[in-house]
PDB file of C-alpha atoms in Angstrom:
ATOM      1  CA  MET A   1      -2.994 -19.000  -6.504  1.00 45.00           C
ATOM      2  CA  GLU A   2      -1.344 -16.008  -8.734  1.00 63.00           C
ATOM      3  CA  GLU A   3       0.343 -13.476  -7.128  1.00 72.00           C
ATOM      4  CA  LEU A   4      -1.350  -9.947  -7.426  1.00 72.00           C
ATOM      5  CA  LEU A   5       0.782  -8.056  -5.334  1.00 79.00           C
ATOM      6  CA  LYS A   6       4.530  -8.456  -4.620  1.00 84.00           C
ATOM      7  CA  VAL A   7       4.813  -9.044  -1.494  1.00 83.00           C
ATOM      8  CA  THR A   8       8.639  -9.132   0.989  1.00 83.00           C
ATOM      9  CA  THR A   9       8.987 -11.210   4.013  1.00 86.00           C
ATOM     10  CA  ASP A  10      11.347  -9.272   5.774  1.00 76.00           C
ATOM     11  CA  ASN A  11      11.790 -10.021  10.456  1.00 74.00           C
ATOM     12  CA  GLU A  12       8.931 -12.403   9.677  1.00 80.00           C
ATOM     13  CA  ARG A  13       7.085  -9.638   8.583  1.00 87.00           C
ATOM     14  CA  ILE A  14       5.160  -9.551   5.473  1.00 87.00           C
ATOM     15  CA  THR A  15       4.997  -6.841   3.675  1.00 92.00           C
ATOM     16  CA  LEU A  16       4.090  -4.897  -0.241  1.00 93.00           C
ATOM     17  CA  SER A  17       4.550  -1.559  -1.083  1.00 93.00           C
ATOM     18  CA  ALA A  18       1.617   1.230  -1.211  1.00 95.00           C
ATOM     19  CA  ARG A  19       2.108   2.035  -4.181  1.00 94.00           C
ATOM     20  CA  ASP A  20       1.738  -1.032  -5.496  1.00 93.00           C
ATOM     21  CA  LEU A  21      -1.240  -1.076  -3.685  1.00 94.00           C
ATOM     22  CA  HIS A  22      -2.274   2.006  -4.142  1.00 95.00           C
ATOM     23  CA  GLU A  23      -1.842   1.220  -8.166  1.00 94.00           C
ATOM     24  CA  PHE A  24      -3.292  -1.837  -8.142  1.00 92.00           C
ATOM     25  CA  LEU A  25      -6.406  -0.836  -7.000  1.00 93.00           C
ATOM     26  CA  GLU A  26      -6.674   2.239  -9.232  1.00 93.00           C
ATOM     27  CA  ILE A  27      -6.869   4.784  -7.067  1.00 93.00           C
ATOM     28  CA  GLY A  28      -8.130   8.347  -8.674  1.00 93.00           C
ATOM     29  CA  THR A  29      -6.639  10.142  -5.557  1.00 94.00           C
ATOM     30  CA  GLU A  30      -3.289  11.656  -5.421  1.00 94.00           C
ATOM     31  CA  PHE A  31      -0.719   8.900  -3.542  1.00 94.00           C
ATOM     32  CA  ALA A  32      -0.153  10.866  -1.047  1.00 93.00           C
ATOM     33  CA  LYS A  33      -3.500  11.778  -0.056  1.00 95.00           C
ATOM     34  CA  TRP A  34      -4.694   8.844  -0.238  1.00 95.00           C
ATOM     35  CA  MET A  35      -2.220   7.307   1.703  1.00 95.00           C
ATOM     36  CA  GLN A  36      -2.350  10.095   4.476  1.00 94.00           C
ATOM     37  CA  ARG A  37      -6.470   9.002   4.614  1.00 94.00           C
ATOM     38  CA  MET A  38      -5.901   5.630   4.701  1.00 94.00           C
ATOM     39  CA  CYS A  39      -2.996   6.439   7.553  1.00 93.00           C
ATOM     40  CA  GLU A  40      -5.776   8.390   9.335  1.00 94.00           C
ATOM     41  CA  TYR A  41      -8.039   4.543   9.951  1.00 93.00           C
ATOM     42  CA  GLY A  42      -5.307   4.779  13.060  1.00 94.00           C
ATOM     43  CA  PHE A  43      -2.444   2.688  12.085  1.00 96.00           C
ATOM     44  CA  ASN A  44       0.346   4.018  13.354  1.00 95.00           C
ATOM     45  CA  GLU A  45       4.095   3.743  12.043  1.00 95.00           C
ATOM     46  CA  HIS A  46       6.637   1.527  12.850  1.00 93.00           C
ATOM     47  CA  ILE A  47       4.077  -1.227  13.626  1.00 94.00           C
ATOM     48  CA  ASP A  48       1.841  -1.064  10.617  1.00 96.00           C
ATOM     49  CA  TYR A  49       4.082   0.719   8.002  1.00 95.00           C
ATOM     50  CA  GLU A  50       7.514   1.997   7.530  1.00 94.00           C
ATOM     51  CA  VAL A  51       8.090   5.117   5.196  1.00 94.00           C
ATOM     52  CA  PHE A  52      11.313   5.258   3.116  1.00 88.00           C
ATOM     53  CA  VAL A  53      12.393   7.347   0.012  1.00 87.00           C
ATOM     54  CA  LYS A  54      12.809   5.548  -3.012  1.00 75.00           C
ATOM     55  CA  ASN A  55      16.159   6.922  -4.519  1.00 68.00           C
ATOM     56  CA  ASP A  56      14.870   5.934  -7.839  1.00 63.00           C
ATOM     57  CA  ASP A  57      16.191   7.945 -10.776  1.00 62.00           C
ATOM     58  CA  ASN A  58      13.649  10.456 -11.568  1.00 62.00           C
ATOM     59  CA  LYS A  59      13.731  11.139 -15.253  1.00 66.00           C
ATOM     60  CA  LYS A  60      11.367  14.645 -14.437  1.00 68.00           C
ATOM     61  CA  GLY A  61      13.606  16.191 -12.243  1.00 67.00           C
ATOM     62  CA  GLY A  62      12.356  16.636  -8.805  1.00 70.00           C
ATOM     63  CA  ARG A  63      12.045  14.950  -5.630  1.00 76.00           C
ATOM     64  CA  PRO A  64      12.652  11.315  -4.958  1.00 77.00           C
ATOM     65  CA  ALA A  65       9.760   9.486  -3.778  1.00 82.00           C
ATOM     66  CA  THR A  66       8.167   8.755  -0.695  1.00 88.00           C
ATOM     67  CA  ASP A  67       6.996   5.380   0.100  1.00 92.00           C
ATOM     68  CA  TYR A  68       5.426   3.341   2.744  1.00 95.00           C
ATOM     69  CA  GLN A  69       6.265  -0.535   3.258  1.00 95.00           C
ATOM     70  CA  ILE A  70       2.888  -2.438   4.780  1.00 95.00           C
ATOM     71  CA  THR A  71       1.638  -4.866   6.642  1.00 94.00           C
ATOM     72  CA  ILE A  72      -0.695  -7.356   5.195  1.00 91.00           C
ATOM     73  CA  ASP A  73      -2.589  -6.644   7.995  1.00 92.00           C
ATOM     74  CA  MET A  74      -2.873  -2.788   6.783  1.00 94.00           C
ATOM     75  CA  ALA A  75      -3.154  -3.498   3.572  1.00 93.00           C
ATOM     76  CA  LYS A  76      -6.277  -5.918   3.923  1.00 91.00           C
ATOM     77  CA  GLU A  77      -7.779  -3.522   5.951  1.00 93.00           C
ATOM     78  CA  ILE A  78      -7.415  -0.610   3.147  1.00 94.00           C
ATOM     79  CA  CYS A  79      -8.974  -3.288   0.345  1.00 90.00           C
ATOM     80  CA  MET A  80     -11.954  -4.407   2.894  1.00 89.00           C
ATOM     81  CA  ILE A  81     -12.324  -0.241   2.292  1.00 90.00           C
ATOM     82  CA  GLN A  82     -12.698  -0.096  -1.512  1.00 89.00           C
ATOM     83  CA  ARG A  83     -15.312   0.565  -2.773  1.00 87.00           C
ATOM     84  CA  SER A  84     -14.281  -0.947  -6.259  1.00 89.00           C
ATOM     85  CA  ASP A  85     -13.881  -4.415  -8.277  1.00 91.00           C
ATOM     86  CA  LYS A  86     -10.335  -4.416  -7.720  1.00 90.00           C
ATOM     87  CA  GLY A  87     -11.104  -4.087  -3.739  1.00 87.00           C
ATOM     88  CA  LYS A  88     -13.407  -6.736  -3.750  1.00 89.00           C
ATOM     89  CA  GLN A  89     -10.567  -8.772  -5.810  1.00 88.00           C
ATOM     90  CA  ALA A  90      -7.727  -8.097  -3.744  1.00 85.00           C
ATOM     91  CA  ARG A  91     -10.198  -8.561  -0.467  1.00 82.00           C
ATOM     92  CA  GLN A  92     -10.826 -11.929  -1.829  1.00 84.00           C
ATOM     93  CA  TYR A  93      -7.605 -12.752  -2.885  1.00 81.00           C
ATOM     94  CA  PHE A  94      -6.406 -12.358   0.730  1.00 77.00           C
ATOM     95  CA  LEU A  95      -9.005 -14.352   2.481  1.00 76.00           C
TER      96      LEU A  95
END
């Protein structure tokens, strides 16, 4: 099956970037606000996700971007609550 999202295996956990998921799902809300809302569904740091700062070169200047490495289970739950074609596509992919 074609890989829709880039996943990482680390310490026996499969994770992916929350920013990549946000982009794939074509969420209209700003990433930081969206992620804050997703965390309100009862996900826990160090269990369901890890926070890290992306130290990429920011050509526009400003602060480095924050990203979240989320577990595959968290990604599945997030996709289940997205009411869009992309959400459905991701749900079917994870199933």
